[in-house]
C-alpha cells in the first residue's frame, strides 16, 4: 500500500509543503476551469449538502462550486428502471447533475472508479479503486481547477460505508499531494504542465455541534458557539433564488414568486429516483447549513469574532480577503512537534507565514493557550517572503486527558492582523488501549503515516466480538507518552456474566515505548442477550477507554439428508432452531403484530440448518402479512428492495480480520416469488456478486437449489389483496460448499440469515407498488450494518464435516461482475471536459486528435479528423440541453416552469413519475458511433434517418471522446451546421 509520506508514529507533521511552481511560467486556471469550492464524495446523492450553500455563494459572492465524484453509483440497485452497471452509472450521473445544476455547480468530475457494494472497509475500497491511480486523478483535478476550499466526508470510520471513508481520505491525501512537487511529478512537466496547488481550507470530519445562531435570518451563524474545537461557518438558505414557482404548483405558492434556496436544495436532494428518492412536494423553511473546518492554511475568523457569523465567512482568507486586513493569498497556519502530549510537559508550536507576493509586513506573533498552560513570546516577524516562528508550550499539570486543546496564533502588523488555530490532544502519561485489529488498526496506521493532521478527528474506537459462552484474549497496549518511566496497572470493568483471569495486571514502561498485557475474558452465559453490544471500560491510573464487545450467537449444524421441496420433514433438520425475529433496521416500517417476523400466535421468523455430503441445507420460516413488489428477472438483484431473505456465509470466519469484509464471503439474496412465478436469487456484496438464477444467471452459484411456498398474488397493484396465504412463507435452500470462495473451517463458519420485509411501497397518490427500499431488516445476529460486518455474524460448527483436501483455504480474488462506466462513454462528461478543459476522469490529456470538419449532410454527419497516433474515437450526436435532463414528470406547464427548473415542481399529487431514460438519455442522444483511428487524416460518416436529421438540424451537437492506448483522453463539442 503506497502512502504519501512516512512520519514518526502519531507525530503531527511539522511543516506542510508550500506551493511550488513547475519550471517556466506557472499554470493558472482560466475562469472556465477555475473552481472556488470543491466537494468530494463517493456516490451521486452523497453530495447534496452543498446544493443550497453553493447556490447562495454563487448568486451572492460569485463563487463557483465543483464536485469530484469518485463513482457513479453503478453498484447499487435501480428503484425505477432496468439499467444496471454502466447504464445505471450514466443515469445516476445525470441525476446528480440535475440536483446541482441550478446552484451553479455544473462541473462534476467523475473519476470512473468502480462502485462495488456496501462495505465498511477503506482497505477493501482501496483494493477495488486502485488507490494510487485514484489519488493521481484527484490530484490532477485539484491542480487543474485550483480550488481554495475543499468540503466532503470525514475520513474516519464514523463515515460508515468504506467508500465514504476512502472518499474522505482522498480529501486529506489530495490536499497534501496537490501541494507536493514530489507527488505525481509528471503532471508538472511537458506540454500540459500544471503547477502544484495549495488548497486553503479543508472541511472534512469536523463537528458542527454548538449553541446559538439562527435559521430565520441572514448571517445565520452570528452568536453561534461550537461545543467542540472546530471553527464553524454557516450560510443562510432563506435568500430568494432566481427560480420561480410555476402556476398551479401543488404547494399553493404564488405563481412567479421566488423559491428560496432551501427549496431549491430540497428539490435537488430528492432528484435521485434510482436511489429510491421520491419527488419533493413540500415547502421548505430557511435553514443554516454549517461546515466545520479541520485544516486551514490561511487566516480566518474564529467563532468569537462577529465576522464569523456572516454568510460569507467560510470564504474569508480563501476567495475573499480576511477581515483582519492581511492581503488575500497570505498563508498562516500552525503546526506542532507532537500531537499527543502529556500534562506538565513541554512541546513546540510553529507558526508558518508566507506573503502572497513581496514580503511580509513587520510585526509579531503571539500564542493564546488554554488557562493554566504556559508559552513564551510574543516573537517578531521579519520583513521577508516567509517566516517560521517557534514557541515552547507547556500544558497545565491538571490538563484533562483524552481531549483536544486549542492553541491560537495571532500575527499582528501595524495595519492588519491574522488569526489561526489548531489543536493538540492531551493523552494519559501511560495510556492503555485495546490492541486494534482489522480496519481499526489500518485506520490508526493511516493517521500515523499519511495524514497526521486528521488525528484531531480522533483515532479508531475499540471494537471486538466474541461468541456467547466463549473465552477470548483481550490484549491491552500500554504506551508511555511522557518523558519519564511509568509504572502502574491496567484493569477491566466487567459487566454481568463476564469473568477475567486477573482483576488487574501491572506494567512498567519506558518513555516512548509500549508493552502489551493480555487478559483472558470469559462470557459465562451462552444465551444471546437482548442487547448484543456490551461495554467494558479499560482503565489505567490516569485514563480509560471503552471496549465495545459484540456478543454473537452460535449453533451446531448437524448432519442429515434433507430434500429441497419446501417442507421440513421429520429428521431433516434435527439441529437447534435459530431465531430470525430480531430487528436491526427499519422497525418503524412494521405495521402490526402480524408483520416483521412476529404474529399474534407467536409463530415468528426462524431457521434450521443441516449439512449433508458437501452442502448446507436451510429451512427458513418467515412471518409476513403483506406481499411486496414482485420482481422481474432483470430486477432479481438488490434484494433489499422487495421481500427477501439473505443467507450470509464466511467460510473461514476471518473475512473482517483479513480486511476484506464481505468480499471473502458468500451471500445469497432470495426473492420468495417473482413475476416469473417461482423464486429467484442472486449473490450480493460478496466474492462474486450478480445474477444467480433464471435467464440472467452468471454462473456464480452453481448447484444452489431453492424451493418456496410463496405464491405471487399476480399483481403489483395495491387494489388487489396482498396477504400471504398462511401469513408468510417457507424457503428451503441447498448451497453446495464448493460454491463458497474458500474451504469451510468446520470449527468456525461465519453464518447469518437476514429476512427483509417490504410492505406497501406505492408512492403517495398512486396504487402501484415500487421496487424500492422501505424494508424492515431482521436477522439471527441483528446489529446495524450487520450485512457488511462478518465479525458480527453468528458462528457455526459442523461436527463430522471435512472439506476436500484440495479445496483452497484462501478465498479467491473478488469479482464484482458489474463494471463501472468509462467517462469517454458519457455525453455529459465529454461536453464538460470540452468546455472546461479538465481531462475526462482526471486522466492524462492528449492533443493528438484534431477535428478538421464536422457537418450535417442530407443523410449523415460527415467528420474529418487528423490523428497523430492510434486511438479510439466515440461520437455522440445529441440534441437539446443535455447538461441536466429532467428526472421527473410533472403536470406543470413547461411555459410556466421553464428550463432549468422544469420537472422539479409538482402541480398534482400524481406527479413524480420518471420519464423514459434508456436507450437514448430521454431522447437526447440521436445516434452514436465508434471509430478506430490511425495516424493521418480520416474521413468518416454516421448515417442518419430523415427523422434523426431533422432533430439535429434544429439543435444538434457532435460530442467526441478520444482515448489512446496509453489511456490519454481528449474531448470535443462541435455545433453541427447543415449542408445545402
PDB file of C-alpha atoms in Angstrom, residues 449-681:
ATOM      1  CA  UNK A 449       1.826   7.634   8.294  1.00  0.00           C
ATOM      2  CA  UNK A 450      -0.293   9.645   5.871  1.00  0.00           C
ATOM      3  CA  UNK A 451      -2.487  12.373   7.373  1.00  0.00           C
ATOM      4  CA  UNK A 452      -1.348  13.247  10.914  1.00  0.00           C
ATOM      5  CA  UNK A 453      -3.460  16.428  10.950  1.00  0.00           C
ATOM      6  CA  UNK A 454      -6.531  14.155  10.870  1.00  0.00           C
ATOM      7  CA  UNK A 455      -5.605  12.953  14.364  1.00  0.00           C
ATOM      8  CA  UNK A 456      -7.709  15.877  15.567  1.00  0.00           C
ATOM      9  CA  UNK A 457     -10.748  13.835  14.472  1.00  0.00           C
ATOM     10  CA  UNK A 458      -9.831  11.012  16.825  1.00  0.00           C
ATOM     11  CA  UNK A 459      -8.392   7.541  16.491  1.00  0.00           C
ATOM     12  CA  UNK A 460     -10.392   4.386  15.917  1.00  0.00           C
ATOM     13  CA  UNK A 461     -12.823   3.050  18.540  1.00  0.00           C
ATOM     14  CA  UNK A 462     -12.116  -0.169  20.418  1.00  0.00           C
ATOM     15  CA  UNK A 463     -14.208  -2.942  18.840  1.00  0.00           C
ATOM     16  CA  UNK A 464     -14.215  -6.729  19.250  1.00  0.00           C
ATOM     17  CA  UNK A 465     -16.671  -9.616  19.009  1.00  0.00           C
ATOM     18  CA  UNK A 466     -16.943 -12.982  20.721  1.00  0.00           C
ATOM     19  CA  UNK A 467     -19.243 -15.952  20.635  1.00  0.00           C
ATOM     20  CA  UNK A 468     -21.642 -16.275  23.580  1.00  0.00           C
ATOM     21  CA  UNK A 469     -20.283 -18.534  26.304  1.00  0.00           C
ATOM     22  CA  UNK A 470     -16.697 -18.420  24.990  1.00  0.00           C
ATOM     23  CA  UNK A 471     -13.298 -17.148  26.177  1.00  0.00           C
ATOM     24  CA  UNK A 472     -11.146 -14.693  24.207  1.00  0.00           C
ATOM     25  CA  UNK A 473      -7.891 -12.779  24.638  1.00  0.00           C
ATOM     26  CA  UNK A 474      -8.202  -9.046  25.318  1.00  0.00           C
ATOM     27  CA  UNK A 475      -4.765  -7.508  24.633  1.00  0.00           C
ATOM     28  CA  UNK A 476      -4.178  -4.012  26.035  1.00  0.00           C
ATOM     29  CA  UNK A 477      -1.244  -1.956  24.736  1.00  0.00           C
ATOM     30  CA  UNK A 478       0.178   0.482  27.294  1.00  0.00           C
ATOM     31  CA  UNK A 479       2.127   3.349  25.666  1.00  0.00           C
ATOM     32  CA  UNK A 480       4.251   5.837  27.583  1.00  0.00           C
ATOM     33  CA  UNK A 481       3.724   9.293  26.048  1.00  0.00           C
ATOM     34  CA  UNK A 482       5.782  11.036  28.756  1.00  0.00           C
ATOM     35  CA  UNK A 483       9.497  11.761  29.138  1.00  0.00           C
ATOM     36  CA  UNK A 484       9.999   9.530  32.189  1.00  0.00           C
ATOM     37  CA  UNK A 485       9.396   5.839  33.054  1.00  0.00           C
ATOM     38  CA  UNK A 486       5.866   4.962  34.110  1.00  0.00           C
ATOM     39  CA  UNK A 487       4.506   2.052  36.129  1.00  0.00           C
ATOM     40  CA  UNK A 488       1.065   1.066  37.307  1.00  0.00           C
ATOM     41  CA  UNK A 489      -1.703  -1.413  36.492  1.00  0.00           C
ATOM     42  CA  UNK A 490      -4.434  -1.975  33.925  1.00  0.00           C
ATOM     43  CA  UNK A 491      -7.877  -3.221  34.967  1.00  0.00           C
ATOM     44  CA  UNK A 492     -11.141  -4.111  33.231  1.00  0.00           C
ATOM     45  CA  UNK A 493     -14.585  -3.098  34.488  1.00  0.00           C
ATOM     46  CA  UNK A 494     -16.709  -6.176  33.822  1.00  0.00           C
ATOM     47  CA  UNK A 495     -20.457  -6.222  33.155  1.00  0.00           C
ATOM     48  CA  UNK A 496     -22.673  -9.038  34.383  1.00  0.00           C
ATOM     49  CA  UNK A 497     -21.996 -12.530  33.029  1.00  0.00           C
ATOM     50  CA  UNK A 498     -18.258 -11.941  32.460  1.00  0.00           C
ATOM     51  CA  UNK A 499     -15.149 -13.080  34.291  1.00  0.00           C
ATOM     52  CA  UNK A 500     -11.452 -12.383  33.731  1.00  0.00           C
ATOM     53  CA  UNK A 501      -8.250 -14.221  34.658  1.00  0.00           C
ATOM     54  CA  UNK A 502      -6.954 -11.264  36.730  1.00  0.00           C
ATOM     55  CA  UNK A 503      -8.645  -8.149  38.065  1.00  0.00           C
ATOM     56  CA  UNK A 504      -5.584  -6.070  37.106  1.00  0.00           C
ATOM     57  CA  UNK A 505      -2.175  -6.531  35.511  1.00  0.00           C
ATOM     58  CA  UNK A 506       0.949  -4.416  36.183  1.00  0.00           C
ATOM     59  CA  UNK A 507       3.052  -2.504  33.665  1.00  0.00           C
ATOM     60  CA  UNK A 508       6.459  -0.782  33.749  1.00  0.00           C
ATOM     61  CA  UNK A 509       7.202   1.070  30.522  1.00  0.00           C
ATOM     62  CA  UNK A 510       9.988   3.408  29.390  1.00  0.00           C
ATOM     63  CA  UNK A 511       9.462   6.806  27.639  1.00  0.00           C
ATOM     64  CA  UNK A 512       8.125   6.384  24.095  1.00  0.00           C
ATOM     65  CA  UNK A 513       7.841   2.604  24.493  1.00  0.00           C
ATOM     66  CA  UNK A 514       4.886   0.312  24.941  1.00  0.00           C
ATOM     67  CA  UNK A 515       4.056  -3.054  26.442  1.00  0.00           C
ATOM     68  CA  UNK A 516       1.136  -5.424  25.905  1.00  0.00           C
ATOM     69  CA  UNK A 517      -0.910  -7.012  28.687  1.00  0.00           C
ATOM     70  CA  UNK A 518      -3.323  -9.791  27.738  1.00  0.00           C
ATOM     71  CA  UNK A 519      -6.466 -10.625  29.726  1.00  0.00           C
ATOM     72  CA  UNK A 520      -8.478 -13.836  29.353  1.00  0.00           C
ATOM     73  CA  UNK A 521     -12.119 -12.749  29.169  1.00  0.00           C
ATOM     74  CA  UNK A 522     -14.949 -15.277  29.550  1.00  0.00           C
ATOM     75  CA  UNK A 523     -18.654 -14.868  28.874  1.00  0.00           C
ATOM     76  CA  UNK A 524     -20.429 -17.105  31.384  1.00  0.00           C
ATOM     77  CA  UNK A 525     -23.882 -17.071  29.736  1.00  0.00           C
ATOM     78  CA  UNK A 526     -24.353 -18.945  26.459  1.00  0.00           C
ATOM     79  CA  UNK A 527     -27.709 -17.297  25.673  1.00  0.00           C
ATOM     80  CA  UNK A 528     -27.808 -14.297  23.341  1.00  0.00           C
ATOM     81  CA  UNK A 529     -28.740 -11.146  25.294  1.00  0.00           C
ATOM     82  CA  UNK A 530     -31.372  -8.730  24.051  1.00  0.00           C
ATOM     83  CA  UNK A 531     -28.629  -6.151  23.545  1.00  0.00           C
ATOM     84  CA  UNK A 532     -25.691  -7.772  21.773  1.00  0.00           C
ATOM     85  CA  UNK A 533     -23.213  -4.935  22.399  1.00  0.00           C
ATOM     86  CA  UNK A 534     -21.732  -4.595  25.881  1.00  0.00           C
ATOM     87  CA  UNK A 535     -19.253  -2.012  27.164  1.00  0.00           C
ATOM     88  CA  UNK A 536     -16.046  -2.900  29.005  1.00  0.00           C
ATOM     89  CA  UNK A 537     -14.009   0.076  30.286  1.00  0.00           C
ATOM     90  CA  UNK A 538     -10.233  -0.432  30.248  1.00  0.00           C
ATOM     91  CA  UNK A 539      -8.568   1.657  32.975  1.00  0.00           C
ATOM     92  CA  UNK A 540      -5.088   2.872  33.808  1.00  0.00           C
ATOM     93  CA  UNK A 541      -4.138   5.219  36.643  1.00  0.00           C
ATOM     94  CA  UNK A 542      -4.786   8.408  34.623  1.00  0.00           C
ATOM     95  CA  UNK A 543      -7.162   7.437  31.827  1.00  0.00           C
ATOM     96  CA  UNK A 544      -9.506   4.917  30.283  1.00  0.00           C
ATOM     97  CA  UNK A 545     -11.154   3.800  27.067  1.00  0.00           C
ATOM     98  CA  UNK A 546     -14.214   1.651  26.496  1.00  0.00           C
ATOM     99  CA  UNK A 547     -14.149  -1.577  24.528  1.00  0.00           C
ATOM    100  CA  UNK A 548     -17.406  -2.260  22.688  1.00  0.00           C
ATOM    101  CA  UNK A 549     -17.803  -6.023  22.664  1.00  0.00           C
ATOM    102  CA  UNK A 550     -20.345  -7.668  20.375  1.00  0.00           C
ATOM    103  CA  UNK A 551     -21.790 -10.985  21.520  1.00  0.00           C
ATOM    104  CA  UNK A 552     -22.762 -13.200  18.598  1.00  0.00           C
ATOM    105  CA  UNK A 553     -24.922 -16.334  18.615  1.00  0.00           C
ATOM    106  CA  UNK A 554     -23.600 -19.839  17.981  1.00  0.00           C
ATOM    107  CA  UNK A 555     -25.095 -23.029  16.663  1.00  0.00           C
ATOM    108  CA  UNK A 556     -24.162 -26.605  15.859  1.00  0.00           C
ATOM    109  CA  UNK A 557     -25.087 -27.754  12.356  1.00  0.00           C
ATOM    110  CA  UNK A 558     -25.893 -31.479  12.406  1.00  0.00           C
ATOM    111  CA  UNK A 559     -25.565 -33.949   9.570  1.00  0.00           C
ATOM    112  CA  UNK A 560     -28.832 -35.006   7.931  1.00  0.00           C
ATOM    113  CA  UNK A 561     -30.251 -35.707   4.463  1.00  0.00           C
ATOM    114  CA  UNK A 562     -32.843 -33.030   3.511  1.00  0.00           C
ATOM    115  CA  UNK A 563     -34.740 -32.963   0.224  1.00  0.00           C
ATOM    116  CA  UNK A 564     -35.293 -29.481  -1.203  1.00  0.00           C
ATOM    117  CA  UNK A 565     -39.078 -29.417  -1.535  1.00  0.00           C
ATOM    118  CA  UNK A 566     -40.106 -26.513   0.699  1.00  0.00           C
ATOM    119  CA  UNK A 567     -41.068 -28.774   3.592  1.00  0.00           C
ATOM    120  CA  UNK A 568     -39.173 -29.723   6.760  1.00  0.00           C
ATOM    121  CA  UNK A 569     -39.841 -33.440   7.096  1.00  0.00           C
ATOM    122  CA  UNK A 570     -39.038 -35.293  10.337  1.00  0.00           C
ATOM    123  CA  UNK A 571     -35.316 -35.953  10.689  1.00  0.00           C
ATOM    124  CA  UNK A 572     -34.227 -33.460   8.019  1.00  0.00           C
ATOM    125  CA  UNK A 573     -33.337 -30.649  10.432  1.00  0.00           C
ATOM    126  CA  UNK A 574     -32.564 -32.109  13.870  1.00  0.00           C
ATOM    127  CA  UNK A 575     -30.460 -29.150  14.997  1.00  0.00           C
ATOM    128  CA  UNK A 576     -31.380 -26.055  17.046  1.00  0.00           C
ATOM    129  CA  UNK A 577     -33.921 -23.521  15.813  1.00  0.00           C
ATOM    130  CA  UNK A 578     -32.399 -20.126  15.017  1.00  0.00           C
ATOM    131  CA  UNK A 579     -34.434 -17.063  15.973  1.00  0.00           C
ATOM    132  CA  UNK A 580     -34.623 -14.668  12.983  1.00  0.00           C
ATOM    133  CA  UNK A 581     -37.078 -12.274  14.604  1.00  0.00           C
ATOM    134  CA  UNK A 582     -34.675  -9.612  15.854  1.00  0.00           C
ATOM    135  CA  UNK A 583     -34.883  -6.257  14.038  1.00  0.00           C
ATOM    136  CA  UNK A 584     -31.671  -4.406  13.203  1.00  0.00           C
ATOM    137  CA  UNK A 585     -33.024  -1.674  10.882  1.00  0.00           C
ATOM    138  CA  UNK A 586     -36.370  -0.227   9.873  1.00  0.00           C
ATOM    139  CA  UNK A 587     -38.507  -1.039  12.905  1.00  0.00           C
ATOM    140  CA  UNK A 588     -40.740   1.951  12.135  1.00  0.00           C
ATOM    141  CA  UNK A 589     -41.948   0.214   8.959  1.00  0.00           C
ATOM    142  CA  UNK A 590     -43.697  -2.546  10.925  1.00  0.00           C
ATOM    143  CA  UNK A 591     -47.485  -2.319  10.664  1.00  0.00           C
ATOM    144  CA  UNK A 592     -48.749  -4.613  13.406  1.00  0.00           C
ATOM    145  CA  UNK A 593     -48.403  -7.807  15.389  1.00  0.00           C
ATOM    146  CA  UNK A 594     -48.722  -9.938  12.244  1.00  0.00           C
ATOM    147  CA  UNK A 595     -45.752  -8.330  10.491  1.00  0.00           C
ATOM    148  CA  UNK A 596     -41.984  -8.034  10.718  1.00  0.00           C
ATOM    149  CA  UNK A 597     -41.386 -11.594  11.846  1.00  0.00           C
ATOM    150  CA  UNK A 598     -43.927 -11.858  14.642  1.00  0.00           C
ATOM    151  CA  UNK A 599     -47.551 -12.913  14.937  1.00  0.00           C
ATOM    152  CA  UNK A 600     -50.341 -12.930  17.443  1.00  0.00           C
ATOM    153  CA  UNK A 601     -49.858 -16.705  17.778  1.00  0.00           C
ATOM    154  CA  UNK A 602     -46.122 -16.424  18.442  1.00  0.00           C
ATOM    155  CA  UNK A 603     -45.137 -18.070  15.152  1.00  0.00           C
ATOM    156  CA  UNK A 604     -42.074 -15.963  14.380  1.00  0.00           C
ATOM    157  CA  UNK A 605     -39.235 -15.959  11.867  1.00  0.00           C
ATOM    158  CA  UNK A 606     -36.975 -18.949  12.341  1.00  0.00           C
ATOM    159  CA  UNK A 607     -34.457 -21.182  10.576  1.00  0.00           C
ATOM    160  CA  UNK A 608     -32.894 -24.616  10.839  1.00  0.00           C
ATOM    161  CA  UNK A 609     -29.637 -25.725   9.225  1.00  0.00           C
ATOM    162  CA  UNK A 610     -28.217 -29.149   8.342  1.00  0.00           C
ATOM    163  CA  UNK A 611     -25.315 -30.428   6.271  1.00  0.00           C
ATOM    164  CA  UNK A 612     -25.116 -33.427   4.007  1.00  0.00           C
ATOM    165  CA  UNK A 613     -22.257 -34.507   1.772  1.00  0.00           C
ATOM    166  CA  UNK A 614     -20.634 -31.251   0.670  1.00  0.00           C
ATOM    167  CA  UNK A 615     -23.611 -28.935   1.036  1.00  0.00           C
ATOM    168  CA  UNK A 616     -25.529 -26.865   3.571  1.00  0.00           C
ATOM    169  CA  UNK A 617     -29.318 -27.022   3.762  1.00  0.00           C
ATOM    170  CA  UNK A 618     -31.585 -24.322   5.207  1.00  0.00           C
ATOM    171  CA  UNK A 619     -35.233 -24.355   6.145  1.00  0.00           C
ATOM    172  CA  UNK A 620     -36.404 -20.781   6.761  1.00  0.00           C
ATOM    173  CA  UNK A 621     -39.836 -19.755   8.015  1.00  0.00           C
ATOM    174  CA  UNK A 622     -40.878 -16.110   7.588  1.00  0.00           C
ATOM    175  CA  UNK A 623     -43.908 -14.370   9.071  1.00  0.00           C
ATOM    176  CA  UNK A 624     -45.217 -11.550   6.888  1.00  0.00           C
ATOM    177  CA  UNK A 625     -48.662 -10.010   6.423  1.00  0.00           C
ATOM    178  CA  UNK A 626     -48.090  -8.160   3.119  1.00  0.00           C
ATOM    179  CA  UNK A 627     -46.606  -9.407  -0.129  1.00  0.00           C
ATOM    180  CA  UNK A 628     -44.342  -6.744  -1.590  1.00  0.00           C
ATOM    181  CA  UNK A 629     -43.481  -5.831  -5.161  1.00  0.00           C
ATOM    182  CA  UNK A 630     -42.817  -8.850  -7.409  1.00  0.00           C
ATOM    183  CA  UNK A 631     -39.537  -8.514  -9.289  1.00  0.00           C
ATOM    184  CA  UNK A 632     -38.840  -9.244 -12.938  1.00  0.00           C
ATOM    185  CA  UNK A 633     -35.817 -11.381 -13.820  1.00  0.00           C
ATOM    186  CA  UNK A 634     -33.840  -8.200 -14.531  1.00  0.00           C
ATOM    187  CA  UNK A 635     -34.680  -6.925 -11.046  1.00  0.00           C
ATOM    188  CA  UNK A 636     -33.546 -10.073  -9.261  1.00  0.00           C
ATOM    189  CA  UNK A 637     -30.678  -8.195  -7.623  1.00  0.00           C
ATOM    190  CA  UNK A 638     -30.819  -5.577  -4.885  1.00  0.00           C
ATOM    191  CA  UNK A 639     -32.783  -7.907  -2.627  1.00  0.00           C
ATOM    192  CA  UNK A 640     -33.439  -5.206  -0.021  1.00  0.00           C
ATOM    193  CA  UNK A 641     -35.939  -3.551  -2.369  1.00  0.00           C
ATOM    194  CA  UNK A 642     -38.561  -6.305  -2.008  1.00  0.00           C
ATOM    195  CA  UNK A 643     -39.468  -9.154   0.330  1.00  0.00           C
ATOM    196  CA  UNK A 644     -36.417 -11.398   0.515  1.00  0.00           C
ATOM    197  CA  UNK A 645     -34.114 -13.472   2.692  1.00  0.00           C
ATOM    198  CA  UNK A 646     -30.331 -13.299   2.594  1.00  0.00           C
ATOM    199  CA  UNK A 647     -28.066 -16.143   3.703  1.00  0.00           C
ATOM    200  CA  UNK A 648     -24.570 -14.970   4.656  1.00  0.00           C
ATOM    201  CA  UNK A 649     -21.592 -17.350   4.933  1.00  0.00           C
ATOM    202  CA  UNK A 650     -17.989 -16.567   5.850  1.00  0.00           C
ATOM    203  CA  UNK A 651     -16.248 -19.887   5.116  1.00  0.00           C
ATOM    204  CA  UNK A 652     -13.160 -19.238   7.244  1.00  0.00           C
ATOM    205  CA  UNK A 653     -14.776 -16.944   9.818  1.00  0.00           C
ATOM    206  CA  UNK A 654     -11.958 -14.433   9.237  1.00  0.00           C
ATOM    207  CA  UNK A 655     -13.142 -12.058   6.479  1.00  0.00           C
ATOM    208  CA  UNK A 656     -13.059  -8.995   8.744  1.00  0.00           C
ATOM    209  CA  UNK A 657      -9.628  -9.869  10.103  1.00  0.00           C
ATOM    210  CA  UNK A 658      -8.321 -10.104   6.521  1.00  0.00           C
ATOM    211  CA  UNK A 659      -9.560  -6.527   5.779  1.00  0.00           C
ATOM    212  CA  UNK A 660     -11.853  -7.848   3.038  1.00  0.00           C
ATOM    213  CA  UNK A 661     -15.229  -7.575   4.767  1.00  0.00           C
ATOM    214  CA  UNK A 662     -17.810  -9.460   2.701  1.00  0.00           C
ATOM    215  CA  UNK A 663     -15.540  -9.753  -0.374  1.00  0.00           C
ATOM    216  CA  UNK A 664     -14.291 -13.025   1.146  1.00  0.00           C
ATOM    217  CA  UNK A 665     -17.801 -14.345   1.772  1.00  0.00           C
ATOM    218  CA  UNK A 666     -20.821 -15.894   0.057  1.00  0.00           C
ATOM    219  CA  UNK A 667     -24.131 -14.004   0.319  1.00  0.00           C
ATOM    220  CA  UNK A 668     -27.259 -15.279  -1.361  1.00  0.00           C
ATOM    221  CA  UNK A 669     -30.297 -12.989  -1.598  1.00  0.00           C
ATOM    222  CA  UNK A 670     -33.505 -14.931  -2.281  1.00  0.00           C
ATOM    223  CA  UNK A 671     -36.786 -13.454  -3.512  1.00  0.00           C
ATOM    224  CA  UNK A 672     -39.520 -15.914  -2.431  1.00  0.00           C
ATOM    225  CA  UNK A 673     -41.604 -15.118  -5.536  1.00  0.00           C
ATOM    226  CA  UNK A 674     -41.234 -13.161  -8.762  1.00  0.00           C
ATOM    227  CA  UNK A 675     -43.229 -12.122 -11.796  1.00  0.00           C
ATOM    228  CA  UNK A 676     -41.925 -15.285 -13.475  1.00  0.00           C
ATOM    229  CA  UNK A 677     -43.851 -17.319 -10.907  1.00  0.00           C
ATOM    230  CA  UNK A 678     -41.263 -19.023  -8.726  1.00  0.00           C
ATOM    231  CA  UNK A 679     -38.435 -17.673  -6.568  1.00  0.00           C
ATOM    232  CA  UNK A 680     -35.252 -16.110  -7.927  1.00  0.00           C
ATOM    233  CA  UNK A 681     -31.937 -15.431  -6.304  1.00  0.00           C
TER     234      UNK A 681
END
